[in-house]
mmCIF file of C-alpha atoms in Angstrom:
data_model
loop_
_atom_site.group_PDB
_atom_site.id
_atom_site.type_symbol
_atom_site.label_atom_id
_atom_site.label_comp_id
_atom_site.label_asym_id
_atom_site.label_seq_id
_atom_site.Cartn_x
_atom_site.Cartn_y
_atom_site.Cartn_z
ATOM 1 C CA UNK A 1 52.625 47.565 247.094
ATOM 2 C CA UNK A 2 52.157 49.432 243.289
ATOM 3 C CA UNK A 3 54.941 52.171 243.220
ATOM 4 C CA UNK A 4 53.511 55.306 240.310
ATOM 5 C CA UNK A 5 56.936 57.793 238.526
ATOM 6 C CA UNK A 6 57.578 59.526 241.530
ATOM 7 C CA UNK A 7 58.383 56.953 244.072
ATOM 8 C CA UNK A 8 60.422 55.066 241.909
ATOM 9 C CA UNK A 9 62.267 57.786 240.329
ATOM 10 C CA UNK A 10 62.395 59.071 244.647
ATOM 11 C CA UNK A 11 63.643 55.367 245.829
ATOM 12 C CA UNK A 12 65.854 54.610 242.713
ATOM 13 C CA UNK A 13 67.958 57.895 243.418
ATOM 14 C CA UNK A 14 70.017 55.456 245.582
ATOM 15 C CA UNK A 15 71.047 52.954 243.136
ATOM 16 C CA UNK A 16 73.046 55.840 240.941
ATOM 17 C CA UNK A 17 76.611 55.412 241.752
ATOM 18 C CA UNK A 18 78.033 58.597 240.524
ATOM 19 C CA UNK A 19 75.704 60.952 241.759
ATOM 20 C CA UNK A 20 76.083 59.005 244.754
ATOM 21 C CA UNK A 21 80.300 60.053 244.548
ATOM 22 C CA UNK A 22 80.219 62.772 243.063
ATOM 23 C CA UNK A 23 80.890 61.956 239.927
ATOM 24 C CA UNK A 24 80.275 64.829 236.700
ATOM 25 C CA UNK A 25 80.445 62.153 233.920
ATOM 26 C CA UNK A 26 76.573 61.028 233.106
ATOM 27 C CA UNK A 27 75.622 57.316 233.121
ATOM 28 C CA UNK A 28 73.548 55.186 230.888
ATOM 29 C CA UNK A 29 70.104 55.692 232.601
ATOM 30 C CA UNK A 30 67.742 52.382 232.931
ATOM 31 C CA UNK A 31 64.105 51.129 233.289
ATOM 32 C CA UNK A 32 63.765 47.981 234.833
ATOM 33 C CA UNK A 33 60.124 46.113 234.210
ATOM 34 C CA UNK A 34 58.983 43.187 235.293
ATOM 35 C CA UNK A 35 56.263 41.027 236.562
ATOM 36 C CA UNK A 36 58.014 40.874 239.987
ATOM 37 C CA UNK A 37 59.208 43.818 241.423
ATOM 38 C CA UNK A 38 61.651 41.462 243.594
ATOM 39 C CA UNK A 39 63.423 40.727 240.606
ATOM 40 C CA UNK A 40 63.906 44.574 239.541
ATOM 41 C CA UNK A 41 65.033 45.220 242.928
ATOM 42 C CA UNK A 42 67.567 42.344 242.901
ATOM 43 C CA UNK A 43 68.725 43.431 239.340
ATOM 44 C CA UNK A 44 68.903 47.109 240.629
ATOM 45 C CA UNK A 45 71.436 46.757 243.504
ATOM 46 C CA UNK A 46 73.236 43.828 241.479
ATOM 47 C CA UNK A 47 74.015 46.889 238.982
ATOM 48 C CA UNK A 48 74.214 49.862 241.143
ATOM 49 C CA UNK A 49 77.807 48.747 241.649
ATOM 50 C CA UNK A 50 78.669 49.630 238.049
ATOM 51 C CA UNK A 51 79.741 53.182 237.420
ATOM 52 C CA UNK A 52 78.494 53.523 233.713
ATOM 53 C CA UNK A 53 74.819 52.639 234.624
ATOM 54 C CA UNK A 54 72.216 54.199 236.687
ATOM 55 C CA UNK A 55 68.652 52.734 237.088
ATOM 56 C CA UNK A 56 66.324 55.650 237.167
ATOM 57 C CA UNK A 57 63.342 53.050 238.071
ATOM 58 C CA UNK A 58 61.519 49.939 238.221
ATOM 59 C CA UNK A 59 58.047 49.004 238.009
ATOM 60 C CA UNK A 60 55.538 45.990 237.257
ATOM 61 C CA UNK A 61 54.763 45.273 233.996
ATOM 62 C CA UNK A 62 50.747 45.442 234.914
ATOM 63 C CA UNK A 63 51.628 49.142 235.703
ATOM 64 C CA UNK A 64 48.920 51.083 234.011
ATOM 65 C CA UNK A 65 50.881 53.697 234.297
ATOM 66 C CA UNK A 66 53.762 52.359 232.670
ATOM 67 C CA UNK A 67 53.429 54.502 229.380
ATOM 68 C CA UNK A 68 53.660 57.625 231.932
ATOM 69 C CA UNK A 69 56.240 56.546 233.594
ATOM 70 C CA UNK A 70 58.731 55.673 230.387
ATOM 71 C CA UNK A 71 57.444 59.099 229.712
ATOM 72 C CA UNK A 72 58.999 60.919 232.845
ATOM 73 C CA UNK A 73 62.325 58.596 233.783
ATOM 74 C CA UNK A 74 63.031 59.282 230.092
ATOM 75 C CA UNK A 75 65.884 55.813 229.495
ATOM 76 C CA UNK A 76 68.526 55.162 227.603
ATOM 77 C CA UNK A 77 67.691 51.386 227.795
ATOM 78 C CA UNK A 78 64.102 49.958 229.078
ATOM 79 C CA UNK A 79 64.498 46.220 230.022
ATOM 80 C CA UNK A 80 61.197 44.194 230.674
ATOM 81 C CA UNK A 81 59.763 40.692 230.723
ATOM 82 C CA UNK A 82 56.906 40.525 227.946
ATOM 83 C CA UNK A 83 55.593 36.706 229.066
ATOM 84 C CA UNK A 84 52.539 38.780 230.526
ATOM 85 C CA UNK A 85 51.874 40.255 227.723
ATOM 86 C CA UNK A 86 50.931 37.647 225.187
ATOM 87 C CA UNK A 87 49.528 37.863 222.395
ATOM 88 C CA UNK A 88 50.271 41.350 222.886
ATOM 89 C CA UNK A 89 53.856 41.372 222.238
ATOM 90 C CA UNK A 90 54.107 43.631 219.659
ATOM 91 C CA UNK A 91 51.950 45.900 220.547
ATOM 92 C CA UNK A 92 53.107 47.058 224.520
ATOM 93 C CA UNK A 93 56.726 46.981 223.363
ATOM 94 C CA UNK A 94 55.487 49.387 219.869
ATOM 95 C CA UNK A 95 53.761 51.750 222.956
ATOM 96 C CA UNK A 96 57.434 51.846 224.757
ATOM 97 C CA UNK A 97 59.018 52.614 221.673
ATOM 98 C CA UNK A 98 56.950 55.315 221.113
ATOM 99 C CA UNK A 99 56.946 56.719 224.448
ATOM 100 C CA UNK A 100 60.740 56.945 224.159
ATOM 101 C CA UNK A 101 62.018 56.665 220.929
ATOM 102 C CA UNK A 102 65.251 57.183 221.580
ATOM 103 C CA UNK A 103 65.616 53.895 223.838
ATOM 104 C CA UNK A 104 66.832 50.458 223.080
ATOM 105 C CA UNK A 105 64.582 48.086 224.293
ATOM 106 C CA UNK A 106 65.982 44.634 225.969
ATOM 107 C CA UNK A 107 63.314 41.779 226.584
ATOM 108 C CA UNK A 108 64.672 39.718 229.679
ATOM 109 C CA UNK A 109 62.166 36.986 229.757
ATOM 110 C CA UNK A 110 60.952 33.583 230.926
ATOM 111 C CA UNK A 111 59.545 33.536 227.378
ATOM 112 C CA UNK A 112 60.666 30.840 225.232
ATOM 113 C CA UNK A 113 58.817 31.026 221.960
ATOM 114 C CA UNK A 114 60.418 31.767 219.191
ATOM 115 C CA UNK A 115 57.663 33.332 217.690
ATOM 116 C CA UNK A 116 57.260 35.799 220.049
ATOM 117 C CA UNK A 117 61.167 36.498 220.245
ATOM 118 C CA UNK A 118 60.510 37.320 215.997
ATOM 119 C CA UNK A 119 57.718 39.791 217.250
ATOM 120 C CA UNK A 120 59.913 41.260 219.524
ATOM 121 C CA UNK A 121 62.271 41.415 216.876
ATOM 122 C CA UNK A 122 59.945 43.086 214.319
ATOM 123 C CA UNK A 123 59.077 45.510 216.921
ATOM 124 C CA UNK A 124 62.647 46.444 217.222
ATOM 125 C CA UNK A 125 64.016 45.359 220.020
ATOM 126 C CA UNK A 126 68.151 45.791 220.432
ATOM 127 C CA UNK A 127 67.489 42.167 222.174
ATOM 128 C CA UNK A 128 66.367 39.070 224.034
ATOM 129 C CA UNK A 129 67.879 37.033 226.694
ATOM 130 C CA UNK A 130 66.954 34.150 228.736
ATOM 131 C CA UNK A 131 66.277 34.318 232.411
ATOM 132 C CA UNK A 132 67.920 31.486 233.031
ATOM 133 C CA UNK A 133 71.270 32.862 231.166
ATOM 134 C CA UNK A 134 73.801 34.566 234.386
ATOM 135 C CA UNK A 135 73.710 37.991 235.510
ATOM 136 C CA UNK A 136 76.707 38.069 233.759
ATOM 137 C CA UNK A 137 75.622 37.262 230.506
ATOM 138 C CA UNK A 138 72.994 39.543 231.061
ATOM 139 C CA UNK A 139 75.602 42.710 231.475
ATOM 140 C CA UNK A 140 77.263 41.520 228.932
ATOM 141 C CA UNK A 141 74.105 42.572 226.236
ATOM 142 C CA UNK A 142 73.058 44.731 228.407
ATOM 143 C CA UNK A 143 76.573 46.855 227.563
ATOM 144 C CA UNK A 144 76.485 45.854 224.104
ATOM 145 C CA UNK A 145 73.115 47.305 222.950
ATOM 146 C CA UNK A 146 74.878 50.157 225.264
ATOM 147 C CA UNK A 147 77.520 50.402 222.435
ATOM 148 C CA UNK A 148 74.749 49.936 219.121
ATOM 149 C CA UNK A 149 74.963 46.073 218.949
ATOM 150 C CA UNK A 150 72.317 43.561 218.685
ATOM 151 C CA UNK A 151 71.853 39.812 220.700
ATOM 152 C CA UNK A 152 69.909 37.807 220.445
ATOM 153 C CA UNK A 153 69.968 33.704 221.173
ATOM 154 C CA UNK A 154 71.909 31.722 218.196
ATOM 155 C CA UNK A 155 69.341 28.767 217.969
ATOM 156 C CA UNK A 156 66.225 31.601 217.564
ATOM 157 C CA UNK A 157 68.131 33.265 215.338
ATOM 158 C CA UNK A 158 67.788 31.445 211.986
ATOM 159 C CA UNK A 159 64.025 31.806 212.465
ATOM 160 C CA UNK A 160 64.044 35.772 213.551
ATOM 161 C CA UNK A 161 66.472 36.520 210.200
ATOM 162 C CA UNK A 162 64.194 33.713 207.746
ATOM 163 C CA UNK A 163 61.141 36.142 209.134
ATOM 164 C CA UNK A 164 62.508 39.640 208.817
ATOM 165 C CA UNK A 165 63.826 38.381 205.114
ATOM 166 C CA UNK A 166 59.925 37.610 204.079
ATOM 167 C CA UNK A 167 58.756 40.523 205.789
ATOM 168 C CA UNK A 168 60.950 42.072 203.612
ATOM 169 C CA UNK A 169 60.506 40.402 200.356
ATOM 170 C CA UNK A 170 56.321 40.751 201.055
ATOM 171 C CA UNK A 171 57.132 44.472 201.623
ATOM 172 C CA UNK A 172 58.450 44.418 198.158
ATOM 173 C CA UNK A 173 55.094 42.563 196.653
ATOM 174 C CA UNK A 174 53.021 44.842 198.632
ATOM 175 C CA UNK A 175 52.018 47.565 195.927
ATOM 176 C CA UNK A 176 51.113 44.910 193.923
ATOM 177 C CA UNK A 177 49.300 43.027 196.278
ATOM 178 C CA UNK A 178 46.952 46.226 197.054
ATOM 179 C CA UNK A 179 46.576 46.640 194.589
ATOM 180 C CA UNK A 180 44.689 43.317 193.819
ATOM 181 C CA UNK A 181 42.326 43.944 196.708
ATOM 182 C CA UNK A 182 38.701 45.101 196.087
ATOM 183 C CA UNK A 183 37.406 48.300 197.622
ATOM 184 C CA UNK A 184 35.338 46.509 200.394
ATOM 185 C CA UNK A 185 38.689 44.619 201.189
ATOM 186 C CA UNK A 186 40.893 47.545 201.085
ATOM 187 C CA UNK A 187 37.312 48.637 204.213
ATOM 188 C CA UNK A 188 38.082 46.125 205.978
ATOM 189 C CA UNK A 189 41.999 46.380 205.891
ATOM 190 C CA UNK A 190 41.819 49.733 207.073
ATOM 191 C CA UNK A 191 39.253 49.063 209.803
ATOM 192 C CA UNK A 192 42.144 46.452 210.918
ATOM 193 C CA UNK A 193 44.820 49.036 210.972
ATOM 194 C CA UNK A 194 42.715 51.878 212.915
ATOM 195 C CA UNK A 195 42.670 48.151 215.501
ATOM 196 C CA UNK A 196 38.796 47.316 214.433
ATOM 197 C CA UNK A 197 38.070 44.033 215.736
ATOM 198 C CA UNK A 198 35.467 41.789 213.392
ATOM 199 C CA UNK A 199 32.199 43.228 215.103
ATOM 200 C CA UNK A 200 33.202 46.576 214.553
ATOM 201 C CA UNK A 201 34.458 46.337 210.795
ATOM 202 C CA UNK A 202 30.590 44.484 210.556
ATOM 203 C CA UNK A 203 28.625 47.086 212.507
ATOM 204 C CA UNK A 204 30.438 50.053 210.503
ATOM 205 C CA UNK A 205 30.681 48.121 206.951
ATOM 206 C CA UNK A 206 26.944 47.315 207.200
ATOM 207 C CA UNK A 207 27.949 44.412 206.335
ATOM 208 C CA UNK A 208 27.618 40.645 208.195
ATOM 209 C CA UNK A 209 29.774 39.128 210.484
ATOM 210 C CA UNK A 210 30.629 36.449 207.879
ATOM 211 C CA UNK A 211 30.906 38.666 204.797
ATOM 212 C CA UNK A 212 33.895 40.326 207.451
ATOM 213 C CA UNK A 213 35.356 37.161 207.768
ATOM 214 C CA UNK A 214 35.796 35.743 204.420
ATOM 215 C CA UNK A 215 37.437 39.650 203.295
ATOM 216 C CA UNK A 216 39.822 39.012 206.257
ATOM 217 C CA UNK A 217 40.435 35.485 204.318
ATOM 218 C CA UNK A 218 40.740 36.878 201.238
ATOM 219 C CA UNK A 219 43.171 40.051 202.155
ATOM 220 C CA UNK A 220 45.807 37.171 203.840
ATOM 221 C CA UNK A 221 45.404 35.355 200.321
ATOM 222 C CA UNK A 222 46.373 38.106 198.514
ATOM 223 C CA UNK A 223 48.590 39.552 200.844
ATOM 224 C CA UNK A 224 50.459 36.279 201.741
ATOM 225 C CA UNK A 225 49.985 36.846 204.983
ATOM 226 C CA UNK A 226 48.902 34.437 208.016
ATOM 227 C CA UNK A 227 47.468 37.111 210.728
ATOM 228 C CA UNK A 228 46.083 40.513 211.246
ATOM 229 C CA UNK A 229 49.295 41.507 212.357
ATOM 230 C CA UNK A 230 51.308 41.003 209.621
ATOM 231 C CA UNK A 231 48.033 42.408 207.415
ATOM 232 C CA UNK A 232 48.776 45.337 208.850
ATOM 233 C CA UNK A 233 52.265 45.578 209.237
ATOM 234 C CA UNK A 234 52.416 44.876 205.132
ATOM 235 C CA UNK A 235 49.749 47.107 203.951
ATOM 236 C CA UNK A 236 51.744 50.053 206.717
ATOM 237 C CA UNK A 237 55.000 49.278 204.839
ATOM 238 C CA UNK A 238 52.528 49.993 201.490
ATOM 239 C CA UNK A 239 52.068 53.002 203.021
ATOM 240 C CA UNK A 240 48.076 52.619 203.035
ATOM 241 C CA UNK A 241 46.440 54.933 204.637
ATOM 242 C CA UNK A 242 42.869 56.364 205.630
ATOM 243 C CA UNK A 243 42.148 59.265 203.551
ATOM 244 C CA UNK A 244 43.650 62.093 204.863
ATOM 245 C CA UNK A 245 45.649 60.131 207.561
ATOM 246 C CA UNK A 246 49.227 61.394 207.926
ATOM 247 C CA UNK A 247 51.639 58.829 206.667
#
């Protein structure tokens, strides 16, 4: 059964302990997102005993209205699974944060891929918690995030910090690197920043698909990156914008 925004807000009024007992203080508003609603229901039930937390809404990762629900619920903290997002983790997390910039995001996941944790850290999530951990550990991480802290698994932290430091180094070098790009390579990079794929870029620039691939390889080499996502991030950090595009 699919639950939409109004259903979620109505269904989870019962989980607001302060409203139930007439307390005037405002609890931290939580939104729970998972590929299984049963998990969010169980977690909401457990958190309902906390006087300082309120599960304002729940939905599945596949809900087509996910972003609209975030806007409507106005959560302080979003708790989400990321495993179903696959290679779109960074993009999806970015959209969640853009929909509610004030919210802090916690990843509660069965995903153990450290590269995905790195992408989540780059996107700005506050915590990455494995589902195998106990509920008490999750609540501790959650309350830490509410206090402004961050938490990532110790065994992932070294790789995350190395990659973030490398991002900083690449960003500081990005101005010079962008200056090394040819006019055509900059056009290809701008198209990549606009989300276009190889075939679209070839059609738009009236060049062959092989030429696009060559330009992309050259861009990767000159920017010292290994993926489209990294190339776009470095370009944005260096302030590259299409003519007339706002910064």
